[in-house]
């Protein structure tokens, strides 16, 4: 009887195809997979654990923090630290990056950027949320500890990125630069199993996804693009949870956009934790991702940990049309 390959098996097999691999990178990916299972359990049980609701703080980017944001952030950091394979982490929930003590046997060449719980305003009402991560190789290997320049790298330098969607089922979707693969969590065996091999995004699609409540604050180009979508009979879908909105766009085709608004003229979403990792996934699946200024997201320079950007991401034909109108 055929069975589905697990995430661990997939990572190990990919590593065996790289003759010079030290195992450090695949070990780190496997640890992220383990952390995702724990976060999945917590997200699923949140209503029973008194960890729903606000934590009482506002994070470094001005967002109201939910208790579950704090909990998942601490949990992910602990797993990355204990992996012994990660030199540091920058998180949407932290103002500064964290450097981990260097493992004497290894160089700890990788750092991780993450949004531990994206879309957290949806948690209390049982709507899909996600975790987003990106992995970079350090630029300062001669220093014992990871430095700021290790984190301020453009998206084109990502060596891996992915997301976990805590939806009707839990999915782990990732890329190491040679296609995108999706794994669905099988509760029975406690493993992510390959369910979506070599995912490809349709060139066009039936949906557009934007918070249209900000319509009056959008630029003329963005308004024209929204009118184009309406004229083309595209249907509006907006969850307000970027992982879920991008996942639908990836699977069915369409476009997701978060343009500049009065409150956030540069857009709301963060380059390091949201725009870059998801742009790598979408490009690897054949889609496109640009800013409102028509710059390719993955090529944008990163100047600060919490830099924001507008983003238009999705099927090639639709993102190209947006560029024509902007
Ligand atoms: P968060 O990291 O505080 O959860 O904010 C990010 C989320 C995205 O998932 C989503 O696309 C966006 O914020 C929704 O913002 P808005 O409510 O302004 O539409």
mmCIF file of C-alpha atoms and ligand atoms in Angstrom:
data_model
loop_
_atom_site.group_PDB
_atom_site.id
_atom_site.type_symbol
_atom_site.label_atom_id
_atom_site.label_comp_id
_atom_site.label_asym_id
_atom_site.label_seq_id
_atom_site.Cartn_x
_atom_site.Cartn_y
_atom_site.Cartn_z
ATOM 1 C CA UNK A 1 0.000 0.000 0.000
ATOM 2 C CA UNK A 2 1.413 3.431 -0.884
ATOM 3 C CA UNK A 3 1.784 5.945 1.914
ATOM 4 C CA UNK A 4 2.527 9.623 1.947
ATOM 5 C CA UNK A 5 6.030 10.855 2.589
ATOM 6 C CA UNK A 6 6.441 12.856 5.811
ATOM 7 C CA UNK A 7 8.025 16.302 6.061
ATOM 8 C CA UNK A 8 11.043 14.819 7.873
ATOM 9 C CA UNK A 9 11.549 12.178 5.169
ATOM 10 C CA UNK A 10 11.188 14.803 2.463
ATOM 11 C CA UNK A 11 13.805 17.045 4.089
ATOM 12 C CA UNK A 12 16.214 14.147 4.660
ATOM 13 C CA UNK A 13 15.833 12.925 1.069
ATOM 14 C CA UNK A 14 16.439 16.442 -0.256
ATOM 15 C CA UNK A 15 19.555 16.674 1.907
ATOM 16 C CA UNK A 16 20.897 13.354 0.576
ATOM 17 C CA UNK A 17 20.738 14.805 -2.939
ATOM 18 C CA UNK A 18 23.218 17.547 -1.853
ATOM 19 C CA UNK A 19 26.621 15.845 -1.624
ATOM 20 C CA UNK A 20 28.236 18.663 0.399
ATOM 21 C CA UNK A 21 25.414 19.123 2.848
ATOM 22 C CA UNK A 22 26.398 19.306 6.532
ATOM 23 C CA UNK A 23 22.851 18.574 7.671
ATOM 24 C CA UNK A 24 22.676 21.920 9.475
ATOM 25 C CA UNK A 25 20.092 23.435 7.130
ATOM 26 C CA UNK A 26 17.850 20.376 7.019
ATOM 27 C CA UNK A 27 18.120 20.012 10.796
ATOM 28 C CA UNK A 28 16.944 23.587 11.200
ATOM 29 C CA UNK A 29 13.997 23.067 8.842
ATOM 30 C CA UNK A 30 12.986 19.972 10.774
ATOM 31 C CA UNK A 31 13.065 21.944 14.025
ATOM 32 C CA UNK A 32 10.810 24.576 12.482
ATOM 33 C CA UNK A 33 8.469 21.715 11.519
ATOM 34 C CA UNK A 34 8.428 20.468 15.127
ATOM 35 C CA UNK A 35 7.746 23.975 16.461
ATOM 36 C CA UNK A 36 4.869 24.257 13.965
ATOM 37 C CA UNK A 37 3.270 21.116 15.408
ATOM 38 C CA UNK A 38 3.427 22.545 18.914
ATOM 39 C CA UNK A 39 2.008 25.910 17.799
ATOM 40 C CA UNK A 40 -0.737 24.002 15.983
ATOM 41 C CA UNK A 41 -1.647 22.227 19.222
ATOM 42 C CA UNK A 42 -1.693 25.486 21.163
ATOM 43 C CA UNK A 43 -3.772 27.326 18.516
ATOM 44 C CA UNK A 44 -6.248 24.447 18.510
ATOM 45 C CA UNK A 45 -6.581 24.363 22.292
ATOM 46 C CA UNK A 46 -6.360 28.125 22.866
ATOM 47 C CA UNK A 47 -10.001 28.440 23.949
ATOM 48 C CA UNK A 48 -9.394 25.855 26.684
ATOM 49 C CA UNK A 49 -6.137 27.296 27.979
ATOM 50 C CA UNK A 50 -7.102 30.857 28.950
ATOM 51 C CA UNK A 51 -4.729 32.266 26.364
ATOM 52 C CA UNK A 52 -7.243 34.038 24.178
ATOM 53 C CA UNK A 53 -7.635 37.807 24.235
ATOM 54 C CA UNK A 54 -5.316 40.756 24.576
ATOM 55 C CA UNK A 55 -2.035 40.602 26.387
ATOM 56 C CA UNK A 56 -2.228 44.276 27.363
ATOM 57 C CA UNK A 57 0.810 45.389 25.338
ATOM 58 C CA UNK A 58 1.465 46.957 21.944
ATOM 59 C CA UNK A 59 4.365 45.486 19.927
ATOM 60 C CA UNK A 60 7.278 47.339 18.314
ATOM 61 C CA UNK A 61 5.265 47.986 15.156
ATOM 62 C CA UNK A 62 2.319 49.412 17.062
ATOM 63 C CA UNK A 63 0.006 46.401 16.856
ATOM 64 C CA UNK A 64 -2.078 45.294 19.790
ATOM 65 C CA UNK A 65 -0.566 42.082 21.136
ATOM 66 C CA UNK A 66 -2.717 39.016 21.777
ATOM 67 C CA UNK A 67 -1.767 36.552 24.509
ATOM 68 C CA UNK A 68 -1.325 33.894 21.855
ATOM 69 C CA UNK A 69 1.135 36.137 19.936
ATOM 70 C CA UNK A 70 3.361 36.250 23.000
ATOM 71 C CA UNK A 71 3.002 32.563 23.718
ATOM 72 C CA UNK A 72 3.816 31.396 20.182
ATOM 73 C CA UNK A 73 6.675 33.880 19.882
ATOM 74 C CA UNK A 74 8.337 32.552 23.034
ATOM 75 C CA UNK A 75 7.734 28.974 21.994
ATOM 76 C CA UNK A 76 9.228 29.385 18.518
ATOM 77 C CA UNK A 77 12.275 31.192 19.928
ATOM 78 C CA UNK A 78 12.834 28.443 22.475
ATOM 79 C CA UNK A 79 12.722 25.761 19.768
ATOM 80 C CA UNK A 80 15.101 27.677 17.520
ATOM 81 C CA UNK A 81 17.502 28.297 20.398
ATOM 82 C CA UNK A 82 17.428 24.674 21.524
ATOM 83 C CA UNK A 83 17.995 23.412 17.977
ATOM 84 C CA UNK A 84 21.648 24.482 18.327
ATOM 85 C CA UNK A 85 21.457 25.158 14.590
ATOM 86 C CA UNK A 86 20.311 28.757 14.514
ATOM 87 C CA UNK A 87 22.498 31.786 15.187
ATOM 88 C CA UNK A 88 19.649 34.181 15.843
ATOM 89 C CA UNK A 89 16.093 35.193 15.239
ATOM 90 C CA UNK A 90 14.214 38.367 14.360
ATOM 91 C CA UNK A 91 10.509 38.300 15.089
ATOM 92 C CA UNK A 92 7.650 40.607 14.297
ATOM 93 C CA UNK A 93 6.887 40.509 18.012
ATOM 94 C CA UNK A 94 10.321 41.748 19.118
ATOM 95 C CA UNK A 95 11.834 45.174 18.719
ATOM 96 C CA UNK A 96 15.394 43.830 18.412
ATOM 97 C CA UNK A 97 16.833 40.609 17.043
ATOM 98 C CA UNK A 98 18.157 37.892 19.374
ATOM 99 C CA UNK A 99 21.563 36.219 18.928
ATOM 100 C CA UNK A 100 21.942 32.707 20.269
ATOM 101 C CA UNK A 101 25.165 31.342 21.784
ATOM 102 C CA UNK A 102 27.205 29.706 19.049
ATOM 103 C CA UNK A 103 27.375 25.924 19.103
ATOM 104 C CA UNK A 104 31.069 25.059 19.320
ATOM 105 C CA UNK A 105 30.841 22.128 16.918
ATOM 106 C CA UNK A 106 29.040 24.032 14.205
ATOM 107 C CA UNK A 107 29.218 27.494 12.734
ATOM 108 C CA UNK A 108 25.516 28.234 13.133
ATOM 109 C CA UNK A 109 25.382 29.715 9.709
ATOM 110 C CA UNK A 110 21.658 30.408 9.584
ATOM 111 C CA UNK A 111 19.363 32.991 11.075
ATOM 112 C CA UNK A 112 15.559 32.940 11.039
ATOM 113 C CA UNK A 113 13.044 35.743 10.545
ATOM 114 C CA UNK A 114 9.447 35.058 11.507
ATOM 115 C CA UNK A 115 5.955 36.220 12.210
ATOM 116 C CA UNK A 116 5.012 33.570 14.768
ATOM 117 C CA UNK A 117 1.285 34.210 14.550
ATOM 118 C CA UNK A 118 0.093 36.205 11.577
ATOM 119 C CA UNK A 119 -3.496 37.426 11.427
ATOM 120 C CA UNK A 120 -3.830 37.201 15.182
ATOM 121 C CA UNK A 121 -6.836 39.533 15.312
ATOM 122 C CA UNK A 122 -8.728 36.500 13.961
ATOM 123 C CA UNK A 123 -7.812 34.138 16.773
ATOM 124 C CA UNK A 124 -10.605 34.886 19.201
ATOM 125 C CA UNK A 125 -13.258 34.115 16.599
ATOM 126 C CA UNK A 126 -11.772 30.849 15.402
ATOM 127 C CA UNK A 127 -10.683 32.026 11.954
ATOM 128 C CA UNK A 128 -7.512 30.830 10.227
ATOM 129 C CA UNK A 129 -4.157 32.244 11.320
ATOM 130 C CA UNK A 130 -0.640 31.325 10.279
ATOM 131 C CA UNK A 131 3.082 31.299 11.018
ATOM 132 C CA UNK A 132 5.522 32.729 8.460
ATOM 133 C CA UNK A 133 9.287 32.117 8.415
ATOM 134 C CA UNK A 134 12.347 32.836 6.312
ATOM 135 C CA UNK A 135 15.886 31.457 6.608
ATOM 136 C CA UNK A 136 19.006 33.397 5.615
ATOM 137 C CA UNK A 137 22.637 32.401 5.594
ATOM 138 C CA UNK A 138 24.675 34.698 7.843
ATOM 139 C CA UNK A 139 26.919 37.305 6.257
ATOM 140 C CA UNK A 140 29.160 37.647 9.322
ATOM 141 C CA UNK A 141 30.378 34.130 9.948
ATOM 142 C CA UNK A 142 33.657 35.471 11.298
ATOM 143 C CA UNK A 143 31.774 36.937 14.285
ATOM 144 C CA UNK A 144 30.678 34.583 17.023
ATOM 145 C CA UNK A 145 27.285 36.192 17.338
ATOM 146 C CA UNK A 146 24.800 37.098 14.621
ATOM 147 C CA UNK A 147 24.879 40.811 13.757
ATOM 148 C CA UNK A 148 22.269 43.251 12.455
ATOM 149 C CA UNK A 149 23.633 42.887 8.889
ATOM 150 C CA UNK A 150 22.773 39.179 8.995
ATOM 151 C CA UNK A 151 19.111 40.166 9.283
ATOM 152 C CA UNK A 152 19.018 43.155 6.943
ATOM 153 C CA UNK A 153 19.224 41.075 3.763
ATOM 154 C CA UNK A 154 16.937 41.429 0.780
ATOM 155 C CA UNK A 155 14.458 38.679 0.002
ATOM 156 C CA UNK A 156 16.505 37.438 -2.937
ATOM 157 C CA UNK A 157 19.062 36.159 -0.390
ATOM 158 C CA UNK A 158 16.535 33.892 1.364
ATOM 159 C CA UNK A 159 17.643 30.252 1.319
ATOM 160 C CA UNK A 160 14.247 29.003 2.434
ATOM 161 C CA UNK A 161 10.878 30.351 3.367
ATOM 162 C CA UNK A 162 7.527 28.963 4.315
ATOM 163 C CA UNK A 163 4.311 29.259 6.203
ATOM 164 C CA UNK A 164 2.056 27.170 8.364
ATOM 165 C CA UNK A 165 -1.668 27.675 7.902
ATOM 166 C CA UNK A 166 -3.829 26.739 10.883
ATOM 167 C CA UNK A 167 -7.026 26.335 8.892
ATOM 168 C CA UNK A 168 -9.664 23.658 8.460
ATOM 169 C CA UNK A 169 -6.599 21.481 8.263
ATOM 170 C CA UNK A 170 -3.067 22.540 9.188
ATOM 171 C CA UNK A 171 -0.611 22.874 6.322
ATOM 172 C CA UNK A 172 3.140 23.439 6.207
ATOM 173 C CA UNK A 173 4.169 24.953 2.865
ATOM 174 C CA UNK A 174 7.800 25.728 2.094
ATOM 175 C CA UNK A 175 10.432 26.292 -0.557
ATOM 176 C CA UNK A 176 14.196 26.059 -0.611
ATOM 177 C CA UNK A 177 14.354 27.658 -4.045
ATOM 178 C CA UNK A 178 13.423 24.674 -6.173
ATOM 179 C CA UNK A 179 9.651 24.694 -6.181
ATOM 180 C CA UNK A 180 7.023 24.780 -3.465
ATOM 181 C CA UNK A 181 5.733 21.767 -1.579
ATOM 182 C CA UNK A 182 2.813 21.562 0.829
ATOM 183 C CA UNK A 183 2.344 19.108 3.693
ATOM 184 C CA UNK A 184 -0.934 18.492 5.524
ATOM 185 C CA UNK A 185 -0.878 17.627 9.214
ATOM 186 C CA UNK A 186 -2.086 14.103 9.928
ATOM 187 C CA UNK A 187 -3.227 14.161 13.561
ATOM 188 C CA UNK A 188 -3.345 10.364 13.680
ATOM 189 C CA UNK A 189 0.417 10.012 13.325
ATOM 190 C CA UNK A 190 1.400 13.533 14.417
ATOM 191 C CA UNK A 191 3.253 14.267 11.178
ATOM 192 C CA UNK A 192 3.055 16.668 8.257
ATOM 193 C CA UNK A 193 2.578 14.526 5.122
ATOM 194 C CA UNK A 194 3.228 15.581 1.528
ATOM 195 C CA UNK A 195 -0.147 16.461 0.012
ATOM 196 C CA UNK A 196 0.650 19.244 -2.485
ATOM 197 C CA UNK A 197 3.720 18.383 -4.506
ATOM 198 C CA UNK A 198 5.364 21.112 -6.649
ATOM 199 C CA UNK A 199 2.559 23.654 -6.207
ATOM 200 C CA UNK A 200 1.899 25.911 -9.194
ATOM 201 C CA UNK A 201 -0.078 29.135 -9.081
ATOM 202 C CA UNK A 202 -2.536 29.666 -11.967
ATOM 203 C CA UNK A 203 -1.598 32.578 -14.259
ATOM 204 C CA UNK A 204 -4.985 34.182 -13.618
ATOM 205 C CA UNK A 205 -7.744 33.505 -11.132
ATOM 206 C CA UNK A 206 -11.285 34.299 -10.010
ATOM 207 C CA UNK A 207 -10.519 36.251 -6.808
ATOM 208 C CA UNK A 208 -9.123 39.586 -5.712
ATOM 209 C CA UNK A 209 -8.330 40.144 -2.055
ATOM 210 C CA UNK A 210 -7.969 43.562 -0.443
ATOM 211 C CA UNK A 211 -9.334 45.430 2.580
ATOM 212 C CA UNK A 212 -11.732 47.528 0.527
ATOM 213 C CA UNK A 213 -12.715 49.548 3.619
ATOM 214 C CA UNK A 214 -9.581 51.627 2.870
ATOM 215 C CA UNK A 215 -10.732 52.307 -0.728
ATOM 216 C CA UNK A 216 -10.888 56.098 -0.340
ATOM 217 C CA UNK A 217 -7.305 56.113 0.924
ATOM 218 C CA UNK A 218 -5.888 54.179 -2.035
ATOM 219 C CA UNK A 219 -3.954 55.784 -4.906
ATOM 220 C CA UNK A 220 -5.735 56.308 -8.247
ATOM 221 C CA UNK A 221 -3.787 53.405 -9.774
ATOM 222 C CA UNK A 222 -4.915 51.009 -7.046
ATOM 223 C CA UNK A 223 -8.521 52.220 -7.423
ATOM 224 C CA UNK A 224 -8.324 51.619 -11.182
ATOM 225 C CA UNK A 225 -6.966 48.138 -10.601
ATOM 226 C CA UNK A 226 -9.838 47.348 -8.211
ATOM 227 C CA UNK A 227 -12.314 48.609 -10.855
ATOM 228 C CA UNK A 228 -10.595 46.343 -13.396
ATOM 229 C CA UNK A 229 -11.063 43.342 -11.080
ATOM 230 C CA UNK A 230 -14.749 44.211 -10.613
ATOM 231 C CA UNK A 231 -15.264 44.650 -14.394
ATOM 232 C CA UNK A 232 -13.661 41.258 -14.945
ATOM 233 C CA UNK A 233 -16.208 39.757 -12.520
ATOM 234 C CA UNK A 234 -13.512 38.767 -10.066
ATOM 235 C CA UNK A 235 -14.950 37.871 -6.690
ATOM 236 C CA UNK A 236 -13.813 39.617 -3.507
ATOM 237 C CA UNK A 237 -12.404 37.412 -0.761
ATOM 238 C CA UNK A 238 -10.671 38.904 2.291
ATOM 239 C CA UNK A 239 -9.962 37.014 5.485
ATOM 240 C CA UNK A 240 -7.623 39.582 7.044
ATOM 241 C CA UNK A 241 -5.087 36.863 7.702
ATOM 242 C CA UNK A 242 -2.334 37.155 5.118
ATOM 243 C CA UNK A 243 -1.273 33.506 5.226
ATOM 244 C CA UNK A 244 -4.832 32.357 4.554
ATOM 245 C CA UNK A 245 -5.440 34.989 1.852
ATOM 246 C CA UNK A 246 -2.135 34.191 0.101
ATOM 247 C CA UNK A 247 -2.691 30.437 0.430
ATOM 248 C CA UNK A 248 -6.070 30.702 -1.317
ATOM 249 C CA UNK A 249 -4.462 32.889 -3.985
ATOM 250 C CA UNK A 250 -1.664 30.348 -4.437
ATOM 251 C CA UNK A 251 -4.045 27.408 -4.781
ATOM 252 C CA UNK A 252 -6.818 28.962 -6.889
ATOM 253 C CA UNK A 253 -5.189 31.971 -8.548
ATOM 254 C CA UNK A 254 -6.018 35.634 -8.083
ATOM 255 C CA UNK A 255 -4.359 38.553 -6.391
ATOM 256 C CA UNK A 256 -3.864 39.794 -2.828
ATOM 257 C CA UNK A 257 -2.958 43.409 -2.221
ATOM 258 C CA UNK A 258 -2.225 45.594 0.775
ATOM 259 C CA UNK A 259 -1.538 49.088 -0.593
ATOM 260 C CA UNK A 260 -0.494 52.215 1.278
ATOM 261 C CA UNK A 261 -3.155 53.888 3.447
ATOM 262 C CA UNK A 262 -3.272 57.125 5.460
ATOM 263 C CA UNK A 263 -2.212 55.286 8.625
ATOM 264 C CA UNK A 264 0.452 53.244 6.833
ATOM 265 C CA UNK A 265 1.583 55.151 3.707
ATOM 266 C CA UNK A 266 4.215 52.455 3.008
ATOM 267 C CA UNK A 267 1.656 49.689 3.505
ATOM 268 C CA UNK A 268 1.103 47.750 6.707
ATOM 269 C CA UNK A 269 2.920 44.483 6.091
ATOM 270 C CA UNK A 270 6.541 43.923 7.116
ATOM 271 C CA UNK A 271 9.195 43.137 4.547
ATOM 272 C CA UNK A 272 11.198 40.688 6.667
ATOM 273 C CA UNK A 273 8.418 38.760 8.336
ATOM 274 C CA UNK A 274 5.584 38.776 5.811
ATOM 275 C CA UNK A 275 6.296 40.230 2.355
ATOM 276 C CA UNK A 276 9.639 38.559 1.602
ATOM 277 C CA UNK A 277 8.963 34.969 2.725
ATOM 278 C CA UNK A 278 5.552 34.883 1.030
ATOM 279 C CA UNK A 279 6.930 36.525 -2.128
ATOM 280 C CA UNK A 280 9.588 33.815 -2.388
ATOM 281 C CA UNK A 281 6.893 31.135 -2.119
ATOM 282 C CA UNK A 282 4.651 32.819 -4.697
ATOM 283 C CA UNK A 283 7.483 33.417 -7.179
ATOM 284 C CA UNK A 284 8.653 29.827 -6.776
ATOM 285 C CA UNK A 285 5.117 28.736 -7.660
ATOM 286 C CA UNK A 286 5.144 30.875 -10.822
ATOM 287 C CA UNK A 287 3.453 34.021 -9.470
ATOM 288 C CA UNK A 288 4.645 37.604 -9.032
ATOM 289 C CA UNK A 289 5.027 40.014 -6.132
ATOM 290 C CA UNK A 290 5.650 43.753 -6.382
ATOM 291 C CA UNK A 291 5.185 46.904 -4.338
ATOM 292 C CA UNK A 292 2.842 49.718 -5.314
ATOM 293 C CA UNK A 293 5.925 51.391 -6.809
ATOM 294 C CA UNK A 294 6.255 48.320 -9.071
ATOM 295 C CA UNK A 295 9.526 47.175 -7.467
ATOM 296 C CA UNK A 296 9.992 43.419 -7.231
ATOM 297 C CA UNK A 297 9.521 42.785 -3.492
ATOM 298 C CA UNK A 298 12.416 40.303 -3.289
ATOM 299 C CA UNK A 299 14.841 42.907 -4.634
ATOM 300 C CA UNK A 300 13.928 45.703 -2.245
ATOM 301 C CA UNK A 301 16.717 46.851 0.043
ATOM 302 C CA UNK A 302 16.121 46.225 3.738
ATOM 303 C CA UNK A 303 17.127 49.065 6.049
ATOM 304 C CA UNK A 304 15.432 48.161 9.299
ATOM 305 C CA UNK A 305 14.025 45.105 11.011
ATOM 306 C CA UNK A 306 10.448 46.346 10.923
ATOM 307 C CA UNK A 307 10.421 47.994 7.489
ATOM 308 C CA UNK A 308 6.994 47.918 5.882
ATOM 309 C CA UNK A 309 5.966 47.789 2.251
ATOM 310 C CA UNK A 310 2.885 47.849 0.113
ATOM 311 C CA UNK A 311 2.451 44.523 -1.675
ATOM 312 C CA UNK A 312 0.588 43.187 -4.704
ATOM 313 C CA UNK A 313 1.070 39.438 -4.889
ATOM 314 C CA UNK A 314 -0.474 36.649 -6.896
ATOM 315 C CA UNK A 315 -1.126 35.367 -10.410
ATOM 316 C CA UNK A 316 1.223 36.808 -13.046
ATOM 317 C CA UNK A 317 -1.482 38.166 -15.315
ATOM 318 C CA UNK A 318 -3.225 40.084 -12.543
ATOM 319 C CA UNK A 319 -0.080 41.482 -10.911
ATOM 320 C CA UNK A 320 1.140 42.541 -14.369
ATOM 321 C CA UNK A 321 -2.193 44.280 -14.980
ATOM 322 C CA UNK A 322 -1.844 46.114 -11.657
ATOM 323 C CA UNK A 323 1.633 47.275 -12.738
ATOM 324 C CA UNK A 324 0.198 48.577 -16.014
ATOM 325 C CA UNK A 325 -2.379 50.654 -14.138
ATOM 326 C CA UNK A 326 -0.167 51.945 -11.340
HETATM 327 P P1 LIG B 1 -0.729 40.939 12.444
HETATM 328 O O1 LIG B 1 0.675 40.481 12.211
HETATM 329 O O2 LIG B 1 -0.866 41.918 13.559
HETATM 330 O O3 LIG B 1 -1.643 39.787 12.561
HETATM 331 O O4 LIG B 1 -1.148 41.832 11.157
HETATM 332 C C1 LIG B 1 -0.968 41.292 9.891
HETATM 333 C C2 LIG B 1 -2.303 41.038 9.259
HETATM 334 C C3 LIG B 1 -2.215 40.269 7.975
HETATM 335 O O5 LIG B 1 -2.287 38.903 8.214
HETATM 336 C C4 LIG B 1 -3.410 40.767 7.218
HETATM 337 O O6 LIG B 1 -3.253 40.643 5.839
HETATM 338 C C5 LIG B 1 -3.519 42.194 7.650
HETATM 339 O O7 LIG B 1 -2.877 42.273 8.917
HETATM 340 C C6 LIG B 1 -4.920 42.658 7.817
HETATM 341 O O8 LIG B 1 -4.921 44.016 8.126
HETATM 342 P P2 LIG B 1 -6.278 44.879 8.071
HETATM 343 O O9 LIG B 1 -7.056 44.475 9.267
HETATM 344 O O10 LIG B 1 -5.825 46.303 8.115
HETATM 345 O O11 LIG B 1 -6.976 44.554 6.800
#
